[in-house]
Amino acid sequence: MRSNIKLNGKGITRIIKSKVMLSPLAGVTDNIFRKIVRKWAPDSLLFTEMINASSLKQGFGNMKIKQLELEKGPVGVQIFDNRLFAVSEAAKQAEDYGAYLIDINMGCPVKKIAKKGGGSALIKDRKLAVELVKRVVESVQIPVTVKTRLGWDNKEENIEDLLLRLQNAGASMITLHGRTRKQGFSGKADWDMIGQLKDKLEIPLIANGDIKNPSDAINCLKQTNAAGVMIGRAILGSPWKLGEIDYAIKDIKGFKEPNIEEKLMLIIEHLEELIKDKGDHGLLIARKHISWTCKNFQGATKLREYLVRSNDHREVKELINLMIKTLKKEERILT
Ligand SMILES: Cc1cc2nc3c(=O)[nH]c(=O)nc-3n(C[C@H](O)[C@H](O)[C@H](O)COP(=O)(O)O)c2cc1C
């Protein structure tokens, strides 16, 4: 148990030290990726991938939160499920492991999850959504938050009613992705509607959707007056992005995006950590990060093609090291 920060529901304001947060991203925001993001964003609240309540009990999910206490800043554990007992038990377990808050997923549009009544299906089953929040709030001492969307099929479903009911049930913060479940990722995130809903709530509302860079974040904060912004897809391949946005929001000058050499060194570090933690399987996970990061520089396409084909992590490292050496040599010639 994280004894020094026993928080009640109101403790959320002590957790939001930065106005920029990392979205829960399935298959991406594991402990190793969070450690890398944290280098540039020490104060930000970072979320785990969504974790099924039962998998926590069975031990598989445990792997996903096993070293939470060692992390150097606030982490929220996101749980998806619609069974009251399973979710509240999972929440207690995450609290024991060192979670700063529990987030309940009420926005995931994936059919397999929504069909079983979890994720975005809770937008329709409001009674159950409220009951879930109440039960989890009773079970843990850390804040309980919700991440959801603007509606199930359309924006005329009075989402305000759901948000107010979640607030009354004890939710400490709500993150709103500015699209409906039906939209998936199509169309544009509706920041106007997020702003209107923000005005109806007393708890902090976090705006999410289509925030790709510092100016998007600043514009979104101005337009919505939200307590913060949450960044999803823009972090893929750019783990420094949260820090870059944090600097801009705080109006601190001089953020330096890593140069190509530094990006390649970051890839090696990420790969090494993944191999240490997950053995050979680590290379499979590293591949997608490598292909997201290896973009927009000379030789990137070739490097990406080769790296994605290789089944040997030592070979991958060798090639990246060779590329770093070549870059250093070119630099020496030019200076
Ligand atoms: C690869 C991927 C995985 C995601 N996984 C989750 C998840 O586990 N839980 C969740 O609430 N949302 C998840 N989302 C949705 C994002 O958290 C976020 O709400 C959405 O991408 C919109 O923000 P963006 O425009 O900044 O990407 C995921 C999105 C992507 C692209």
mmCIF file of N, CA and C and ligand atoms in Angstrom, residues 23-28 48-51 78 103 105-108 147 149 177 179 185 208-212 230-234 236 292, ligand 1:
data_model
loop_
_atom_site.group_PDB
_atom_site.id
_atom_site.type_symbol
_atom_site.label_atom_id
_atom_site.label_comp_id
_atom_site.label_asym_id
_atom_site.label_seq_id
_atom_site.Cartn_x
_atom_site.Cartn_y
_atom_site.Cartn_z
ATOM 1 N N SER A 23 -3.130 9.084 -22.354
ATOM 2 C CA SER A 23 -4.309 8.205 -22.510
ATOM 3 C C SER A 23 -3.976 6.764 -22.164
ATOM 4 N N PRO A 24 -4.970 6.031 -21.688
ATOM 5 C CA PRO A 24 -4.776 4.581 -21.661
ATOM 6 C C PRO A 24 -4.779 4.099 -23.107
ATOM 7 N N LEU A 25 -3.788 3.333 -23.510
ATOM 8 C CA LEU A 25 -3.705 2.839 -24.895
ATOM 9 C C LEU A 25 -3.382 1.349 -24.850
ATOM 10 N N ALA A 26 -4.362 0.518 -25.199
ATOM 11 C CA ALA A 26 -4.157 -0.929 -25.163
ATOM 12 C C ALA A 26 -3.013 -1.316 -26.093
ATOM 13 N N GLY A 27 -2.117 -2.143 -25.586
ATOM 14 C CA GLY A 27 -0.989 -2.603 -26.387
ATOM 15 C C GLY A 27 0.148 -1.596 -26.474
ATOM 16 N N VAL A 28 0.013 -0.475 -25.772
ATOM 17 C CA VAL A 28 1.055 0.561 -25.874
ATOM 18 C C VAL A 28 1.545 1.033 -24.498
ATOM 19 N N THR A 48 -2.460 3.215 -17.379
ATOM 20 C CA THR A 48 -2.134 1.869 -17.869
ATOM 21 C C THR A 48 -3.011 1.585 -19.090
ATOM 22 N N GLU A 49 -2.735 0.504 -19.784
ATOM 23 C CA GLU A 49 -3.660 0.023 -20.803
ATOM 24 C C GLU A 49 -4.932 -0.401 -20.059
ATOM 25 N N MET A 50 -6.048 -0.534 -20.762
ATOM 26 C CA MET A 50 -7.240 -1.026 -20.061
ATOM 27 C C MET A 50 -7.000 -2.482 -19.649
ATOM 28 N N ILE A 51 -7.421 -2.789 -18.435
ATOM 29 C CA ILE A 51 -7.186 -4.138 -17.903
ATOM 30 C C ILE A 51 -8.524 -4.744 -17.517
ATOM 31 N N GLN A 78 -6.587 1.669 -15.435
ATOM 32 C CA GLN A 78 -7.917 1.649 -16.054
ATOM 33 C C GLN A 78 -8.462 0.226 -16.108
ATOM 34 N N ASP A 103 -9.536 4.195 -12.901
ATOM 35 C CA ASP A 103 -10.374 4.745 -13.959
ATOM 36 C C ASP A 103 -11.255 3.630 -14.519
ATOM 37 N N ASN A 105 -13.438 2.282 -17.566
ATOM 38 C CA ASN A 105 -13.588 2.491 -19.003
ATOM 39 C C ASN A 105 -15.068 2.423 -19.382
ATOM 40 N N MET A 106 -15.591 3.559 -19.853
ATOM 41 C CA MET A 106 -16.976 3.592 -20.346
ATOM 42 C C MET A 106 -16.990 4.151 -21.766
ATOM 43 N N GLY A 107 -15.898 3.898 -22.502
ATOM 44 C CA GLY A 107 -15.838 4.483 -23.837
ATOM 45 C C GLY A 107 -15.371 3.523 -24.923
ATOM 46 N N CYS A 108 -14.840 2.360 -24.525
ATOM 47 C CA CYS A 108 -14.242 1.473 -25.530
ATOM 48 C C CYS A 108 -15.313 0.967 -26.507
ATOM 49 N N LYS A 147 -13.643 7.350 -17.934
ATOM 50 C CA LYS A 147 -13.334 7.863 -19.283
ATOM 51 C C LYS A 147 -14.450 7.394 -20.211
ATOM 52 N N ARG A 149 -17.309 8.703 -23.768
ATOM 53 C CA ARG A 149 -17.480 9.417 -25.043
ATOM 54 C C ARG A 149 -18.741 10.276 -25.009
ATOM 55 N N HIS A 177 -13.788 11.767 -24.466
ATOM 56 C CA HIS A 177 -13.314 11.729 -25.851
ATOM 57 C C HIS A 177 -14.451 12.348 -26.686
ATOM 58 N N ARG A 179 -16.044 12.240 -29.268
ATOM 59 C CA ARG A 179 -16.762 11.527 -30.332
ATOM 60 C C ARG A 179 -17.743 10.548 -29.693
ATOM 61 N N PHE A 185 -13.234 6.553 -34.656
ATOM 62 C CA PHE A 185 -12.226 7.605 -34.775
ATOM 63 C C PHE A 185 -12.534 8.519 -35.960
ATOM 64 N N ASN A 208 -10.357 15.160 -24.465
ATOM 65 C CA ASN A 208 -9.572 14.182 -25.224
ATOM 66 C C ASN A 208 -10.108 14.083 -26.659
ATOM 67 N N GLY A 209 -9.162 13.921 -27.571
ATOM 68 C CA GLY A 209 -9.517 13.719 -28.979
ATOM 69 C C GLY A 209 -8.866 14.731 -29.886
ATOM 70 N N ASP A 210 -8.020 14.222 -30.787
ATOM 71 C CA ASP A 210 -7.384 15.037 -31.842
ATOM 72 C C ASP A 210 -6.414 16.090 -31.319
ATOM 73 N N ILE A 211 -5.821 15.865 -30.170
ATOM 74 C CA ILE A 211 -4.803 16.814 -29.691
ATOM 75 C C ILE A 211 -3.449 16.235 -30.083
ATOM 76 N N LYS A 212 -2.848 16.847 -31.098
ATOM 77 C CA LYS A 212 -1.654 16.241 -31.711
ATOM 78 C C LYS A 212 -0.362 16.971 -31.360
ATOM 79 N N MET A 230 -5.919 15.099 -22.549
ATOM 80 C CA MET A 230 -5.357 13.749 -22.563
ATOM 81 C C MET A 230 -4.915 13.414 -23.987
ATOM 82 N N ILE A 231 -3.688 12.869 -24.094
ATOM 83 C CA ILE A 231 -3.081 12.643 -25.405
ATOM 84 C C ILE A 231 -3.034 11.151 -25.722
ATOM 85 N N GLY A 232 -3.596 10.776 -26.860
ATOM 86 C CA GLY A 232 -3.585 9.371 -27.266
ATOM 87 C C GLY A 232 -2.641 9.128 -28.426
ATOM 88 N N ARG A 233 -3.179 9.158 -29.650
ATOM 89 C CA ARG A 233 -2.398 8.716 -30.814
ATOM 90 C C ARG A 233 -1.132 9.530 -31.052
ATOM 91 N N ALA A 234 -1.101 10.783 -30.614
ATOM 92 C CA ALA A 234 0.086 11.611 -30.886
ATOM 93 C C ALA A 234 1.329 11.112 -30.145
ATOM 94 N N LEU A 236 2.254 7.958 -30.093
ATOM 95 C CA LEU A 236 2.799 6.772 -30.764
ATOM 96 C C LEU A 236 4.049 7.157 -31.563
ATOM 97 N N TRP A 292 6.865 3.231 -35.676
ATOM 98 C CA TRP A 292 6.269 4.559 -35.432
ATOM 99 C C TRP A 292 7.354 5.636 -35.310
HETATM 100 C C1 LIG B 1 -4.021 1.911 -30.040
HETATM 101 C C2 LIG B 1 -5.102 2.507 -29.174
HETATM 102 C C3 LIG B 1 -5.420 1.883 -27.984
HETATM 103 C C4 LIG B 1 -6.411 2.436 -27.146
HETATM 104 N N1 LIG B 1 -6.681 1.837 -25.951
HETATM 105 C C5 LIG B 1 -7.544 2.422 -25.087
HETATM 106 C C6 LIG B 1 -7.748 1.886 -23.787
HETATM 107 O O1 LIG B 1 -7.150 0.882 -23.396
HETATM 108 N N2 LIG B 1 -8.637 2.530 -22.961
HETATM 109 C C7 LIG B 1 -9.309 3.674 -23.353
HETATM 110 O O2 LIG B 1 -10.080 4.229 -22.571
HETATM 111 N N3 LIG B 1 -9.111 4.201 -24.566
HETATM 112 C C8 LIG B 1 -8.246 3.615 -25.432
HETATM 113 N N4 LIG B 1 -8.011 4.193 -26.646
HETATM 114 C C9 LIG B 1 -8.625 5.506 -26.951
HETATM 115 C C10 LIG B 1 -7.660 6.631 -26.523
HETATM 116 O O3 LIG B 1 -7.378 6.573 -25.145
HETATM 117 C C11 LIG B 1 -8.221 8.028 -26.870
HETATM 118 O O4 LIG B 1 -9.430 8.215 -26.181
HETATM 119 C C12 LIG B 1 -8.463 8.190 -28.356
HETATM 120 O O5 LIG B 1 -7.367 7.687 -29.106
HETATM 121 C C13 LIG B 1 -8.688 9.669 -28.720
HETATM 122 O O6 LIG B 1 -7.583 10.454 -28.383
HETATM 123 P P1 LIG B 1 -6.471 10.906 -29.493
HETATM 124 O O7 LIG B 1 -7.201 11.632 -30.588
HETATM 125 O O8 LIG B 1 -5.525 11.776 -28.721
HETATM 126 O O9 LIG B 1 -5.852 9.664 -30.027
HETATM 127 C C14 LIG B 1 -7.093 3.638 -27.532
HETATM 128 C C15 LIG B 1 -6.756 4.239 -28.749
HETATM 129 C C16 LIG B 1 -5.784 3.696 -29.566
HETATM 130 C C17 LIG B 1 -5.436 4.385 -30.865
#
